[in-house]
């Protein structure tokens, strides 16, 4: 029932709208447009192919490989030989450079060795100084004892030598002197 | 049946290159196509342009027409597709220029003045506002008065789907036009 009502209502509304205006379909225009459409449909693959060919042609031209002539081959051969020679020269130069550097290094090393050899042994130097000091102390003590007759100061100096440089040969001398002084004192007392 | 035989003959003549065959097809069906376009595009639409496009598509595709359905059904199928495209294009245009929408509604308002006209305008608006999947079956069934078998063939849907869509369309229209239906 409702369906019928809706149908009636729709039909009345459609009728009230007055229907479509009379339409004039122009067959000639349709034929022309269809022809154009057909042409586009037919031409499109060819056009695409042409564009593709042109693109490929451009690419081929960009990345083309041309067969070289005899002269070009010779030039190429010469160029390659020159390159080889240059490479060899470079290698020889680099070897010479390395040898020179090695020589320089060796020379420098020799110089350093010589310098090292010329430097005196610090321990020996110290030993010399010690020896010298001990000698001076013993010499002064001898003078005090023999020339100035200051036995106590001389004994003090000998003892200092023995205390400071017990292993030194002048310590031995100092001990001899002390024992000599001691002996003389004993003799004098007797 | 006679119509189908006539269609087949016309198509055959067209295939053989008879120029008058297509003119006869246009003469025979242009009014029906224009009426359907007018209804599908929502009273009124760009009927003239759409009809021209429909017959152009028919001209291009007629050679492939296999006479499995009537020529009228085939033309209606093209009409449906062209109207969908036209509505979509119009929707895109209106979306880009929203002020056009007001102009369209104004032109509708100025057409009719009296009470009945207002009601009918309301009905047509309700139909035009239906989603495409409901509007097309409604127009074909209730305005073009085509049988459900043929409609399902034209729309490319099963009969069950068609009935469901018609039922839902009626429900929507009933909701929208409740006052008018009760009268």
mmCIF file of C-alpha atoms in Angstrom:
data_model
loop_
_atom_site.group_PDB
_atom_site.id
_atom_site.type_symbol
_atom_site.label_atom_id
_atom_site.label_comp_id
_atom_site.label_asym_id
_atom_site.label_seq_id
_atom_site.Cartn_x
_atom_site.Cartn_y
_atom_site.Cartn_z
ATOM 1 C CA UNK A 1 0.000 0.000 0.000
ATOM 2 C CA UNK A 2 2.728 2.384 0.999
ATOM 3 C CA UNK A 3 4.647 1.396 -2.109
ATOM 4 C CA UNK A 4 1.715 2.447 -4.285
ATOM 5 C CA UNK A 5 1.392 5.725 -2.407
ATOM 6 C CA UNK A 6 5.072 6.456 -2.844
ATOM 7 C CA UNK A 7 4.906 5.522 -6.506
ATOM 8 C CA UNK A 8 1.901 7.824 -7.092
ATOM 9 C CA UNK A 9 3.551 10.636 -5.224
ATOM 10 C CA UNK A 10 6.764 10.281 -7.184
ATOM 11 C CA UNK A 11 4.963 10.124 -10.492
ATOM 12 C CA UNK A 12 2.901 13.213 -9.665
ATOM 13 C CA UNK A 13 6.017 15.080 -8.644
ATOM 14 C CA UNK A 14 7.746 13.995 -11.835
ATOM 15 C CA UNK A 15 4.747 15.075 -13.910
ATOM 16 C CA UNK A 16 4.694 18.431 -12.114
ATOM 17 C CA UNK A 17 8.324 18.967 -13.057
ATOM 18 C CA UNK A 18 7.207 18.936 -16.673
ATOM 19 C CA UNK A 19 9.596 16.337 -18.008
ATOM 20 C CA UNK A 20 12.793 16.910 -19.867
ATOM 21 C CA UNK A 21 13.006 19.645 -22.463
ATOM 22 C CA UNK A 22 13.100 18.253 -25.984
ATOM 23 C CA UNK A 23 16.655 17.203 -26.648
ATOM 24 C CA UNK A 24 18.262 17.570 -30.024
ATOM 25 C CA UNK A 25 20.951 14.971 -30.452
ATOM 26 C CA UNK A 26 23.328 16.058 -33.166
ATOM 27 C CA UNK A 27 24.436 12.870 -34.917
ATOM 28 C CA UNK A 28 26.994 14.726 -37.050
ATOM 29 C CA UNK A 29 28.697 16.079 -33.949
ATOM 30 C CA UNK A 30 28.632 12.602 -32.431
ATOM 31 C CA UNK A 31 30.235 11.129 -35.557
ATOM 32 C CA UNK A 32 32.902 13.816 -35.528
ATOM 33 C CA UNK A 33 33.640 13.339 -31.821
ATOM 34 C CA UNK A 34 33.678 9.567 -32.223
ATOM 35 C CA UNK A 35 36.072 9.918 -35.137
ATOM 36 C CA UNK A 36 38.323 12.117 -33.047
ATOM 37 C CA UNK A 37 38.100 9.665 -30.149
ATOM 38 C CA UNK A 38 38.924 6.755 -32.478
ATOM 39 C CA UNK A 39 41.833 8.662 -33.893
ATOM 40 C CA UNK A 40 43.156 9.406 -30.404
ATOM 41 C CA UNK A 41 42.697 5.739 -29.456
ATOM 42 C CA UNK A 42 44.564 4.668 -32.577
ATOM 43 C CA UNK A 43 47.218 7.351 -32.470
ATOM 44 C CA UNK A 44 47.922 7.151 -28.728
ATOM 45 C CA UNK A 45 49.937 3.886 -28.872
ATOM 46 C CA UNK A 46 51.919 5.180 -31.863
ATOM 47 C CA UNK A 47 52.516 8.502 -30.139
ATOM 48 C CA UNK A 48 53.621 6.701 -26.966
ATOM 49 C CA UNK A 49 55.889 4.466 -29.032
ATOM 50 C CA UNK A 50 57.317 7.496 -30.840
ATOM 51 C CA UNK A 51 57.982 9.291 -27.575
ATOM 52 C CA UNK A 52 59.600 6.145 -26.215
ATOM 53 C CA UNK A 53 61.746 5.801 -29.336
ATOM 54 C CA UNK A 54 62.838 9.425 -29.109
ATOM 55 C CA UNK A 55 63.678 8.968 -25.445
ATOM 56 C CA UNK A 56 65.631 5.803 -26.215
ATOM 57 C CA UNK A 57 67.381 7.610 -29.080
ATOM 58 C CA UNK A 58 68.397 10.439 -26.781
ATOM 59 C CA UNK A 59 69.643 7.946 -24.214
ATOM 60 C CA UNK A 60 71.531 5.997 -26.864
ATOM 61 C CA UNK A 61 73.062 9.243 -28.146
ATOM 62 C CA UNK A 62 74.057 10.213 -24.609
ATOM 63 C CA UNK A 63 75.664 6.850 -23.889
ATOM 64 C CA UNK A 64 76.846 6.036 -27.418
ATOM 65 C CA UNK A 65 79.989 3.955 -28.091
ATOM 66 C CA UNK A 66 81.801 4.802 -31.343
ATOM 67 C CA UNK A 67 84.249 2.337 -32.982
ATOM 68 C CA UNK A 68 87.714 3.978 -32.754
ATOM 69 C CA UNK A 69 89.887 4.530 -35.901
ATOM 70 C CA UNK A 70 93.433 3.122 -36.349
ATOM 71 C CA UNK A 71 94.968 6.449 -35.443
ATOM 72 C CA UNK A 72 92.815 6.700 -32.357
ATOM 73 C CA UNK A 73 93.825 3.160 -31.434
ATOM 74 C CA UNK A 74 97.514 4.116 -31.764
ATOM 75 C CA UNK A 75 96.978 7.212 -29.706
ATOM 76 C CA UNK A 76 95.168 5.152 -27.117
ATOM 77 C CA UNK A 77 98.042 2.623 -27.105
ATOM 78 C CA UNK A 78 100.604 5.418 -26.734
ATOM 79 C CA UNK A 79 98.546 6.973 -24.001
ATOM 80 C CA UNK A 80 98.382 3.682 -22.173
ATOM 81 C CA UNK A 81 102.180 3.232 -22.550
ATOM 82 C CA UNK A 82 102.791 6.746 -21.307
ATOM 83 C CA UNK A 83 100.561 5.982 -18.385
ATOM 84 C CA UNK A 84 102.488 2.780 -17.693
ATOM 85 C CA UNK A 85 105.827 4.633 -17.905
ATOM 86 C CA UNK A 86 104.501 7.348 -15.678
ATOM 87 C CA UNK A 87 103.393 4.727 -13.209
ATOM 88 C CA UNK A 88 106.831 3.085 -13.268
ATOM 89 C CA UNK A 89 108.591 6.445 -12.888
ATOM 90 C CA UNK A 90 106.310 7.264 -10.003
ATOM 91 C CA UNK A 91 107.128 3.924 -8.403
ATOM 92 C CA UNK A 92 110.929 4.448 -8.882
ATOM 93 C CA UNK A 93 110.716 7.977 -7.525
ATOM 94 C CA UNK A 94 108.782 6.801 -4.560
ATOM 95 C CA UNK A 95 111.445 4.066 -3.955
ATOM 96 C CA UNK A 96 114.267 6.632 -4.198
ATOM 97 C CA UNK A 97 112.400 8.869 -1.837
ATOM 98 C CA UNK A 98 112.040 6.011 0.615
ATOM 99 C CA UNK A 99 115.784 5.119 0.359
ATOM 100 C CA UNK A 100 116.764 8.772 0.918
ATOM 101 C CA UNK A 101 114.496 9.003 3.893
ATOM 102 C CA UNK A 102 115.984 5.766 5.274
ATOM 103 C CA UNK A 103 119.513 7.152 4.811
ATOM 104 C CA UNK A 104 118.551 10.368 6.543
ATOM 105 C CA UNK A 105 117.084 8.369 9.398
ATOM 106 C CA UNK A 106 120.242 6.274 9.678
ATOM 107 C CA UNK A 107 122.442 9.392 9.608
ATOM 108 C CA UNK A 108 120.383 10.985 12.323
ATOM 109 C CA UNK A 109 120.598 7.796 14.370
ATOM 110 C CA UNK A 110 124.405 7.726 14.002
ATOM 111 C CA UNK A 111 124.606 11.337 15.109
ATOM 112 C CA UNK A 112 122.539 10.569 18.146
ATOM 113 C CA UNK A 113 124.726 7.551 18.962
ATOM 114 C CA UNK A 114 127.857 9.739 18.688
ATOM 115 C CA UNK A 115 126.310 12.371 20.893
ATOM 116 C CA UNK A 116 125.358 9.735 23.399
ATOM 117 C CA UNK A 117 128.880 8.323 23.325
ATOM 118 C CA UNK A 118 130.350 11.800 23.917
ATOM 119 C CA UNK A 119 128.239 12.283 27.024
ATOM 120 C CA UNK A 120 130.257 11.012 30.107
ATOM 121 C CA UNK A 121 128.786 8.506 32.460
ATOM 122 C CA UNK A 122 127.035 10.498 35.235
ATOM 123 C CA UNK A 123 127.808 7.802 37.821
ATOM 124 C CA UNK A 124 131.479 8.007 36.932
ATOM 125 C CA UNK A 125 131.269 11.775 37.167
ATOM 126 C CA UNK A 126 129.684 11.551 40.575
ATOM 127 C CA UNK A 127 132.346 9.058 41.634
ATOM 128 C CA UNK A 128 135.052 11.502 40.457
ATOM 129 C CA UNK A 129 133.452 14.321 42.387
ATOM 130 C CA UNK A 130 133.169 12.135 45.470
ATOM 131 C CA UNK A 131 136.818 11.137 45.089
ATOM 132 C CA UNK A 132 137.818 14.755 44.648
ATOM 133 C CA UNK A 133 135.837 15.874 47.739
ATOM 134 C CA UNK A 134 137.299 13.069 49.835
ATOM 135 C CA UNK A 135 140.793 13.964 48.641
ATOM 136 C CA UNK A 136 140.244 17.669 49.474
ATOM 137 C CA UNK A 137 139.000 16.750 52.962
ATOM 138 C CA UNK A 138 141.953 14.428 53.554
ATOM 139 C CA UNK A 139 144.407 17.029 52.134
ATOM 140 C CA UNK A 140 143.002 19.737 54.429
ATOM 141 C CA UNK A 141 143.098 17.362 57.399
ATOM 142 C CA UNK A 142 146.768 16.552 56.582
ATOM 143 C CA UNK A 143 147.600 20.242 56.454
ATOM 144 C CA UNK A 144 145.763 20.861 59.742
ATOM 145 C CA UNK A 145 147.614 17.987 61.348
ATOM 146 C CA UNK A 146 151.116 18.443 59.917
ATOM 147 C CA UNK A 147 151.508 22.115 59.117
ATOM 148 C CA UNK A 148 149.129 23.799 61.586
ATOM 149 C CA UNK A 149 149.355 21.103 64.263
ATOM 150 C CA UNK A 150 145.564 21.154 64.847
ATOM 151 C CA UNK A 151 145.099 17.492 65.618
ATOM 152 C CA UNK A 152 141.452 17.709 66.779
ATOM 153 C CA UNK A 153 140.262 19.475 63.625
ATOM 154 C CA UNK A 154 142.295 17.033 61.540
ATOM 155 C CA UNK A 155 140.716 14.057 63.347
ATOM 156 C CA UNK A 156 137.276 15.593 62.814
ATOM 157 C CA UNK A 157 137.962 15.915 59.070
ATOM 158 C CA UNK A 158 139.294 12.334 58.799
ATOM 159 C CA UNK A 159 136.185 11.064 60.625
ATOM 160 C CA UNK A 160 133.961 13.082 58.276
ATOM 161 C CA UNK A 161 135.642 11.466 55.283
ATOM 162 C CA UNK A 162 135.170 7.981 56.795
ATOM 163 C CA UNK A 163 131.545 8.748 57.605
ATOM 164 C CA UNK A 164 130.629 10.357 54.273
ATOM 165 C CA UNK A 165 132.653 8.137 51.925
ATOM 166 C CA UNK A 166 133.275 4.882 53.784
ATOM 167 C CA UNK A 167 134.029 2.871 50.583
ATOM 168 C CA UNK A 168 136.354 5.467 49.030
ATOM 169 C CA UNK A 169 140.108 4.934 48.902
ATOM 170 C CA UNK A 170 140.575 8.291 50.760
ATOM 171 C CA UNK A 171 138.523 6.876 53.631
ATOM 172 C CA UNK A 172 141.166 4.160 53.855
ATOM 173 C CA UNK A 173 143.855 6.872 53.914
ATOM 174 C CA UNK A 174 141.883 8.745 56.588
ATOM 175 C CA UNK A 175 141.692 5.576 58.731
ATOM 176 C CA UNK A 176 145.463 5.124 58.344
ATOM 177 C CA UNK A 177 146.004 8.737 59.405
ATOM 178 C CA UNK A 178 143.693 8.320 62.399
ATOM 179 C CA UNK A 179 145.466 5.144 63.505
ATOM 180 C CA UNK A 180 148.787 6.945 63.010
ATOM 181 C CA UNK A 181 147.540 9.842 65.171
ATOM 182 C CA UNK A 182 146.259 7.382 67.727
ATOM 183 C CA UNK A 183 149.587 5.571 67.781
ATOM 184 C CA UNK A 184 151.489 8.805 68.157
ATOM 185 C CA UNK A 185 149.200 9.890 71.012
ATOM 186 C CA UNK A 186 149.813 6.556 72.764
ATOM 187 C CA UNK A 187 153.601 6.874 72.301
ATOM 188 C CA UNK A 188 153.557 10.395 73.648
ATOM 189 C CA UNK A 189 151.544 9.278 76.669
ATOM 190 C CA UNK A 190 154.024 6.451 77.400
ATOM 191 C CA UNK B 1 10.378 -9.563 -28.938
ATOM 192 C CA UNK B 2 9.645 -7.521 -32.052
ATOM 193 C CA UNK B 3 11.585 -4.651 -30.497
ATOM 194 C CA UNK B 4 14.559 -6.944 -29.930
ATOM 195 C CA UNK B 5 14.511 -8.137 -33.555
ATOM 196 C CA UNK B 6 14.284 -4.528 -34.669
ATOM 197 C CA UNK B 7 17.237 -3.640 -32.440
ATOM 198 C CA UNK B 8 19.292 -6.486 -33.854
ATOM 199 C CA UNK B 9 18.528 -5.361 -37.387
ATOM 200 C CA UNK B 10 19.456 -1.761 -36.577
ATOM 201 C CA UNK B 11 22.742 -2.843 -35.005
ATOM 202 C CA UNK B 12 23.527 -5.083 -37.953
ATOM 203 C CA UNK B 13 22.824 -2.230 -40.372
ATOM 204 C CA UNK B 14 25.069 0.041 -38.271
ATOM 205 C CA UNK B 15 27.858 -2.531 -38.377
ATOM 206 C CA UNK B 16 27.570 -2.726 -42.134
ATOM 207 C CA UNK B 17 28.111 1.037 -42.280
ATOM 208 C CA UNK B 18 24.554 2.222 -42.785
ATOM 209 C CA UNK B 19 24.697 5.791 -41.519
ATOM 210 C CA UNK B 20 20.948 6.106 -41.197
ATOM 211 C CA UNK B 21 20.810 3.200 -38.696
ATOM 212 C CA UNK B 22 22.323 5.253 -35.910
ATOM 213 C CA UNK B 23 20.081 8.191 -36.725
ATOM 214 C CA UNK B 24 17.097 5.893 -36.364
ATOM 215 C CA UNK B 25 18.408 4.637 -33.021
ATOM 216 C CA UNK B 26 18.801 8.222 -31.822
ATOM 217 C CA UNK B 27 15.351 9.162 -33.028
ATOM 218 C CA UNK B 28 13.836 6.104 -31.382
ATOM 219 C CA UNK B 29 15.482 6.323 -27.975
ATOM 220 C CA UNK B 30 16.638 9.920 -27.409
ATOM 221 C CA UNK B 31 13.418 10.924 -25.636
ATOM 222 C CA UNK B 32 13.579 7.954 -23.221
ATOM 223 C CA UNK B 33 17.254 8.542 -22.557
ATOM 224 C CA UNK B 34 16.682 12.265 -21.963
ATOM 225 C CA UNK B 35 13.767 11.566 -19.604
ATOM 226 C CA UNK B 36 15.788 9.076 -17.574
ATOM 227 C CA UNK B 37 18.765 11.478 -17.481
ATOM 228 C CA UNK B 38 16.493 14.283 -16.333
ATOM 229 C CA UNK B 39 15.127 12.137 -13.495
ATOM 230 C CA UNK B 40 18.514 10.785 -12.453
ATOM 231 C CA UNK B 41 20.126 14.220 -12.504
ATOM 232 C CA UNK B 42 17.386 15.655 -10.310
ATOM 233 C CA UNK B 43 14.971 17.745 -12.420
ATOM 234 C CA UNK B 44 16.507 19.474 -14.313
ATOM 235 C CA UNK B 45 20.099 18.514 -15.043
ATOM 236 C CA UNK B 46 22.540 18.990 -17.883
ATOM 237 C CA UNK B 47 20.311 16.719 -19.921
ATOM 238 C CA UNK B 48 21.359 17.912 -23.360
ATOM 239 C CA UNK B 49 25.103 17.452 -22.755
ATOM 240 C CA UNK B 50 24.643 14.152 -20.977
ATOM 241 C CA UNK B 51 22.398 12.802 -23.740
ATOM 242 C CA UNK B 52 24.961 13.817 -26.320
ATOM 243 C CA UNK B 53 27.663 11.983 -24.311
ATOM 244 C CA UNK B 54 25.438 8.918 -23.950
ATOM 245 C CA UNK B 55 24.889 8.632 -27.701
ATOM 246 C CA UNK B 56 28.578 9.260 -28.335
ATOM 247 C CA UNK B 57 29.410 6.313 -26.033
ATOM 248 C CA UNK B 58 26.726 4.287 -27.800
ATOM 249 C CA UNK B 59 28.168 5.171 -31.214
ATOM 250 C CA UNK B 60 31.646 4.083 -30.116
ATOM 251 C CA UNK B 61 30.469 0.893 -28.407
ATOM 252 C CA UNK B 62 27.633 -0.182 -30.684
ATOM 253 C CA UNK B 63 29.843 -2.429 -32.778
ATOM 254 C CA UNK B 64 30.559 -4.479 -29.655
ATOM 255 C CA UNK B 65 26.870 -4.688 -28.656
ATOM 256 C CA UNK B 66 25.934 -8.409 -28.617
ATOM 257 C CA UNK B 67 22.105 -8.085 -28.430
ATOM 258 C CA UNK B 68 21.943 -10.087 -25.178
ATOM 259 C CA UNK B 69 19.555 -7.464 -23.831
ATOM 260 C CA UNK B 70 17.399 -4.871 -25.532
ATOM 261 C CA UNK B 71 19.074 -1.826 -27.041
ATOM 262 C CA UNK B 72 16.985 0.308 -24.702
ATOM 263 C CA UNK B 73 18.354 -1.494 -21.625
ATOM 264 C CA UNK B 74 21.869 -1.116 -22.979
ATOM 265 C CA UNK B 75 21.315 2.608 -23.554
ATOM 266 C CA UNK B 76 19.849 2.916 -20.052
ATOM 267 C CA UNK B 77 22.978 1.258 -18.634
ATOM 268 C CA UNK B 78 25.102 3.851 -20.419
ATOM 269 C CA UNK B 79 22.724 6.557 -19.176
ATOM 270 C CA UNK B 80 23.108 5.397 -15.584
ATOM 271 C CA UNK B 81 26.914 5.480 -15.870
ATOM 272 C CA UNK B 82 27.017 8.873 -17.579
ATOM 273 C CA UNK B 83 24.624 10.365 -15.015
ATOM 274 C CA UNK B 84 26.787 9.044 -12.191
ATOM 275 C CA UNK B 85 29.836 10.663 -13.798
ATOM 276 C CA UNK B 86 27.946 13.900 -14.337
ATOM 277 C CA UNK B 87 26.723 14.033 -10.748
ATOM 278 C CA UNK B 88 30.226 13.311 -9.481
ATOM 279 C CA UNK B 89 31.670 16.106 -11.625
ATOM 280 C CA UNK B 90 28.940 18.457 -10.420
ATOM 281 C CA UNK B 91 29.668 17.493 -6.827
ATOM 282 C CA UNK B 92 33.388 18.228 -7.364
ATOM 283 C CA UNK B 93 32.528 21.590 -8.920
ATOM 284 C CA UNK B 94 30.182 22.523 -6.063
ATOM 285 C CA UNK B 95 32.743 21.424 -3.513
ATOM 286 C CA UNK B 96 35.292 23.774 -5.067
ATOM 287 C CA UNK B 97 32.821 26.681 -5.325
ATOM 288 C CA UNK B 98 30.381 26.328 -2.381
ATOM 289 C CA UNK B 99 28.555 29.551 -3.307
ATOM 290 C CA UNK B 100 27.178 27.704 -6.355
ATOM 291 C CA UNK B 101 25.068 25.538 -4.021
ATOM 292 C CA UNK B 102 23.062 28.553 -2.915
ATOM 293 C CA UNK B 103 22.505 29.563 -6.533
ATOM 294 C CA UNK B 104 21.170 26.081 -7.346
ATOM 295 C CA UNK B 105 18.741 26.111 -4.433
ATOM 296 C CA UNK B 106 17.635 29.642 -5.303
ATOM 297 C CA UNK B 107 16.857 28.689 -8.867
ATOM 298 C CA UNK B 108 14.719 25.819 -7.588
ATOM 299 C CA UNK B 109 12.865 28.114 -5.196
ATOM 300 C CA UNK B 110 12.031 30.641 -7.868
ATOM 301 C CA UNK B 111 10.501 28.045 -10.175
ATOM 302 C CA UNK B 112 7.359 27.201 -8.286
ATOM 303 C CA UNK B 113 5.153 29.279 -6.058
ATOM 304 C CA UNK B 114 1.937 27.509 -5.139
ATOM 305 C CA UNK B 115 1.386 24.929 -2.377
ATOM 306 C CA UNK B 116 1.196 21.787 -4.535
ATOM 307 C CA UNK B 117 4.299 22.777 -6.376
ATOM 308 C CA UNK B 118 6.079 23.122 -3.051
ATOM 309 C CA UNK B 119 5.063 19.625 -2.080
ATOM 310 C CA UNK B 120 6.165 18.142 -5.368
ATOM 311 C CA UNK B 121 9.401 20.023 -5.178
ATOM 312 C CA UNK B 122 9.877 18.518 -1.735
ATOM 313 C CA UNK B 123 9.248 15.039 -3.176
ATOM 314 C CA UNK B 124 11.733 15.551 -6.000
ATOM 315 C CA UNK B 125 14.304 16.855 -3.549
ATOM 316 C CA UNK B 126 13.789 13.799 -1.371
ATOM 317 C CA UNK B 127 14.424 11.539 -4.370
ATOM 318 C CA UNK B 128 17.441 13.585 -5.487
ATOM 319 C CA UNK B 129 18.838 13.440 -1.953
ATOM 320 C CA UNK B 130 18.749 9.629 -1.858
ATOM 321 C CA UNK B 131 22.117 7.900 -2.157
ATOM 322 C CA UNK B 132 22.867 6.803 -5.733
ATOM 323 C CA UNK B 133 22.385 3.113 -4.951
ATOM 324 C CA UNK B 134 18.805 3.826 -3.808
ATOM 325 C CA UNK B 135 17.931 6.663 -6.189
ATOM 326 C CA UNK B 136 18.648 4.689 -9.358
ATOM 327 C CA UNK B 137 16.374 1.727 -8.513
ATOM 328 C CA UNK B 138 13.614 4.120 -7.396
ATOM 329 C CA UNK B 139 13.753 6.122 -10.631
ATOM 330 C CA UNK B 140 13.886 3.027 -12.818
ATOM 331 C CA UNK B 141 11.131 1.178 -10.930
ATOM 332 C CA UNK B 142 8.611 3.875 -10.037
ATOM 333 C CA UNK B 143 9.185 6.535 -12.681
ATOM 334 C CA UNK B 144 10.433 4.568 -15.670
ATOM 335 C CA UNK B 145 8.232 1.617 -14.591
ATOM 336 C CA UNK B 146 10.723 -0.970 -15.718
ATOM 337 C CA UNK B 147 10.447 -4.568 -14.478
ATOM 338 C CA UNK B 148 12.745 -5.760 -11.701
ATOM 339 C CA UNK B 149 14.482 -8.308 -13.966
ATOM 340 C CA UNK B 150 15.500 -5.639 -16.413
ATOM 341 C CA UNK B 151 16.497 -3.185 -13.699
ATOM 342 C CA UNK B 152 18.767 -5.758 -12.105
ATOM 343 C CA UNK B 153 20.305 -6.329 -15.536
ATOM 344 C CA UNK B 154 20.741 -2.585 -16.165
ATOM 345 C CA UNK B 155 22.293 -1.953 -12.757
ATOM 346 C CA UNK B 156 24.309 -5.169 -12.780
ATOM 347 C CA UNK B 157 22.935 -6.363 -9.436
ATOM 348 C CA UNK B 158 20.913 -9.391 -8.349
ATOM 349 C CA UNK B 159 17.174 -9.253 -7.952
ATOM 350 C CA UNK B 160 17.461 -9.724 -4.193
ATOM 351 C CA UNK B 161 19.868 -6.812 -3.902
ATOM 352 C CA UNK B 162 17.496 -4.707 -5.984
ATOM 353 C CA UNK B 163 14.551 -5.558 -3.731
ATOM 354 C CA UNK B 164 16.575 -4.749 -0.617
ATOM 355 C CA UNK B 165 17.634 -1.409 -2.084
ATOM 356 C CA UNK B 166 14.079 -0.576 -3.120
ATOM 357 C CA UNK B 167 12.836 -1.456 0.344
ATOM 358 C CA UNK B 168 15.450 0.728 2.023
ATOM 359 C CA UNK B 169 14.773 3.560 -0.435
ATOM 360 C CA UNK B 170 11.063 3.388 0.385
ATOM 361 C CA UNK B 171 11.864 3.489 4.083
ATOM 362 C CA UNK B 172 14.009 6.594 3.608
ATOM 363 C CA UNK B 173 11.370 8.274 1.453
ATOM 364 C CA UNK B 174 8.670 7.361 3.966
ATOM 365 C CA UNK B 175 10.637 9.022 6.722
ATOM 366 C CA UNK B 176 11.271 12.098 4.612
ATOM 367 C CA UNK B 177 7.828 12.395 3.075
ATOM 368 C CA UNK B 178 5.762 11.080 6.030
ATOM 369 C CA UNK B 179 3.346 14.028 6.010
ATOM 370 C CA UNK B 180 2.634 13.776 2.296
ATOM 371 C CA UNK B 181 2.168 10.007 2.333
ATOM 372 C CA UNK B 182 -0.312 10.194 5.231
ATOM 373 C CA UNK B 183 -2.452 12.639 3.241
#
